[in-house]
JSON list of C-alpha atoms in Angstrom, two decimals:
[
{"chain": "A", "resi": 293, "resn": "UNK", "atom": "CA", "xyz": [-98.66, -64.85, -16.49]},
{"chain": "A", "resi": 294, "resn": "UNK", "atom": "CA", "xyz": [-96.37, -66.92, -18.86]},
{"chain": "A", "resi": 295, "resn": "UNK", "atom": "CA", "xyz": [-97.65, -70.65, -17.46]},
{"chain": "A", "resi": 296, "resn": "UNK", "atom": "CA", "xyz": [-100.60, -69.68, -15.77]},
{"chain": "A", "resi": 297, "resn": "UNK", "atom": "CA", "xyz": [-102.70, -72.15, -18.46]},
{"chain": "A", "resi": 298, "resn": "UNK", "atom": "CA", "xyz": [-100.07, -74.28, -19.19]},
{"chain": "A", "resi": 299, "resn": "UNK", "atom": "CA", "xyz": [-99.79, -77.84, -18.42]},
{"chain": "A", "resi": 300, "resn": "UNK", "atom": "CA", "xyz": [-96.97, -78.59, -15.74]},
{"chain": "A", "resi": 301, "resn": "UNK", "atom": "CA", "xyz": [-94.33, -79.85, -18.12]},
{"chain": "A", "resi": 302, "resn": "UNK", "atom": "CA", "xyz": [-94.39, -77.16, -20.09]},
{"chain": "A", "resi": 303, "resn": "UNK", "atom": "CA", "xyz": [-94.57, -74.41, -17.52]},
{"chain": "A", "resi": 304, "resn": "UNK", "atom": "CA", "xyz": [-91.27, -75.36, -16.42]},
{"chain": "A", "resi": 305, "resn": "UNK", "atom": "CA", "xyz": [-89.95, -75.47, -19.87]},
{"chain": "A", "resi": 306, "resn": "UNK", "atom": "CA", "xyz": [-90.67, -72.24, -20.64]},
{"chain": "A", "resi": 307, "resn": "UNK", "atom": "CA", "xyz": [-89.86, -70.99, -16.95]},
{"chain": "A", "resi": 308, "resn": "UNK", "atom": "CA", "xyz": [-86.42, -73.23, -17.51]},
{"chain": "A", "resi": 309, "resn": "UNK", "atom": "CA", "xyz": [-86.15, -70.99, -21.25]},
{"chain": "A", "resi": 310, "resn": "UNK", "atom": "CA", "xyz": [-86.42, -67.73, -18.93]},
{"chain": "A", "resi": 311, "resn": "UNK", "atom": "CA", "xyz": [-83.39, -68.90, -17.02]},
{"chain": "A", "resi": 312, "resn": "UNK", "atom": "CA", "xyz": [-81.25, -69.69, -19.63]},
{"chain": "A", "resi": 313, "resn": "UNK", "atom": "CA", "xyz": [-82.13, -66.25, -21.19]},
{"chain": "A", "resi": 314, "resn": "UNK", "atom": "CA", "xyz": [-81.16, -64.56, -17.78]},
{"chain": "A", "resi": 315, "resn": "UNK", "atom": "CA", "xyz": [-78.00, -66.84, -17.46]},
{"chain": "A", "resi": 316, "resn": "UNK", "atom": "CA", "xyz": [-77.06, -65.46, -20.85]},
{"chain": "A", "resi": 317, "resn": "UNK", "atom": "CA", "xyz": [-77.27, -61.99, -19.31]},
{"chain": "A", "resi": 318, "resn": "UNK", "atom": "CA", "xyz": [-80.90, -61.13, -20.59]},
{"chain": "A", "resi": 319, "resn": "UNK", "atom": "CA", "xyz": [-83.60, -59.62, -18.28]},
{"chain": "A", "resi": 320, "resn": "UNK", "atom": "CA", "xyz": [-87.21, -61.23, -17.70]},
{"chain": "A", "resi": 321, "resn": "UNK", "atom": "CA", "xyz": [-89.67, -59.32, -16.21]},
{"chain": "A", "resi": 322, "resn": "UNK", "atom": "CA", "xyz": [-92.71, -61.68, -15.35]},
{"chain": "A", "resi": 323, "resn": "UNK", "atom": "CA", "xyz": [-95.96, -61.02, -13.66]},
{"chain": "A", "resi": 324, "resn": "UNK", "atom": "CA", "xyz": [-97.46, -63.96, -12.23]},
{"chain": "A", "resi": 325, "resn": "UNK", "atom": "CA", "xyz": [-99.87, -64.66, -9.17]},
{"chain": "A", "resi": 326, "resn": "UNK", "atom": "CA", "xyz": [-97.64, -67.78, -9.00]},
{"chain": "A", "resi": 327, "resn": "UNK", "atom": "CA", "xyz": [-96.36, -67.53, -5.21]},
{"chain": "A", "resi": 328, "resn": "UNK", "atom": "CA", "xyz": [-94.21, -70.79, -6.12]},
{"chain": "A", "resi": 329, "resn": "UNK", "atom": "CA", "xyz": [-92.84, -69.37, -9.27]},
{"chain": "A", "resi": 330, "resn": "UNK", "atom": "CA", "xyz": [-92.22, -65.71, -7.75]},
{"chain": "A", "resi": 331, "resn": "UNK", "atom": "CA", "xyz": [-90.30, -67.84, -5.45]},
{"chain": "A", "resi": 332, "resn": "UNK", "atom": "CA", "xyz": [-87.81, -69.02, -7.98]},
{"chain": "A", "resi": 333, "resn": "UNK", "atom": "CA", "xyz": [-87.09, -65.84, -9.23]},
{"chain": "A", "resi": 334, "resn": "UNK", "atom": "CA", "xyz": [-83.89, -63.48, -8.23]},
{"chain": "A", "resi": 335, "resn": "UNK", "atom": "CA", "xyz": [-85.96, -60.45, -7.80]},
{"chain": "A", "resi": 336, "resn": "UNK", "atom": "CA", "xyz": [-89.55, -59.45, -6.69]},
{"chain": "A", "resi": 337, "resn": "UNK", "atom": "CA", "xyz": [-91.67, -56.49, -6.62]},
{"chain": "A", "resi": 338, "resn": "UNK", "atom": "CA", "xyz": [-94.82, -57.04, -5.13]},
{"chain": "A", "resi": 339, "resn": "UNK", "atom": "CA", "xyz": [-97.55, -54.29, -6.22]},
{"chain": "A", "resi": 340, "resn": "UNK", "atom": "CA", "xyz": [-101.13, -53.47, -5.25]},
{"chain": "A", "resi": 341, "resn": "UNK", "atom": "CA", "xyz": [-103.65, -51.40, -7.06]},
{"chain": "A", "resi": 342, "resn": "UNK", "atom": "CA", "xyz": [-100.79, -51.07, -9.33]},
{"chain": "A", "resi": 343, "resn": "UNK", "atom": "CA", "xyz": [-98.68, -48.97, -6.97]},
{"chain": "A", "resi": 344, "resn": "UNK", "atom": "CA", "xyz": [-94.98, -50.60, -5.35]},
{"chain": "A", "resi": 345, "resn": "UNK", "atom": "CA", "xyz": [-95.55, -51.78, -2.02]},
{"chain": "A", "resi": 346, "resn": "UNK", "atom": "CA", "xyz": [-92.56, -49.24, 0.06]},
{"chain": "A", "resi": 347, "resn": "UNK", "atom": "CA", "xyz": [-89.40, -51.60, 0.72]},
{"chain": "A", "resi": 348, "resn": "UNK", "atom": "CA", "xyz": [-90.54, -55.11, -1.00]},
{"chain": "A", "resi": 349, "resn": "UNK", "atom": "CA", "xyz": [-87.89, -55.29, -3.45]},
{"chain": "A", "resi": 350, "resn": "UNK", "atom": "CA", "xyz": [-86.77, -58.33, -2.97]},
{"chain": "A", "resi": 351, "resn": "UNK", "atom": "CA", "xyz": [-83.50, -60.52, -3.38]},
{"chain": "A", "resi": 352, "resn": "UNK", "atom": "CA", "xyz": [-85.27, -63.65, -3.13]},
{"chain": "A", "resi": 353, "resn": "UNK", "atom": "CA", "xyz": [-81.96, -65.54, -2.63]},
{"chain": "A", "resi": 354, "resn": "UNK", "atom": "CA", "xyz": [-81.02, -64.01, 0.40]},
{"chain": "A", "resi": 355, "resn": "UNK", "atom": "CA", "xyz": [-82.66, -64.95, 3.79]},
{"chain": "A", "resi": 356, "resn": "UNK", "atom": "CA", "xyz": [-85.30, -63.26, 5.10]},
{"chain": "A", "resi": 357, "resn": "UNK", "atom": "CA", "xyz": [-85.29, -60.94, 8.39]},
{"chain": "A", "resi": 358, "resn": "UNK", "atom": "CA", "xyz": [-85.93, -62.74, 11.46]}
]
């Protein structure tokens, strides 16, 4: 969790450094808790007990199924 004890200015400069990174063509993989964060993201995988939930890969920027 890359802001989870981070005061909120600087959470969202690093989580603003993470975008850059991906703008430049990098990839991020984060694991946060962070349902706001995780909601900013392109992609999510949500996992429990360690194991991939079946079909939650996510592309948060498209709408979700009514």
């Amino acid at each position: 969790e890359p802001t989870g004890n981070l005061d909120s200015v600087t959470a969202e400069e690093v989580f603003t450094l993470f975008r850059r990174l991906v703008d430049e063509g990098r990839t991020i993989v984060m694991v946060t808790h962070d349902p706001d964060l995780a909601a900013r993201t392109r992609r999510t995988v949500h996992m429990v007990d360690g194991e991939i939930l079946d079909g939650t890969l996510v592309d948060a920027e498209a709408p979700a199924p009514a």
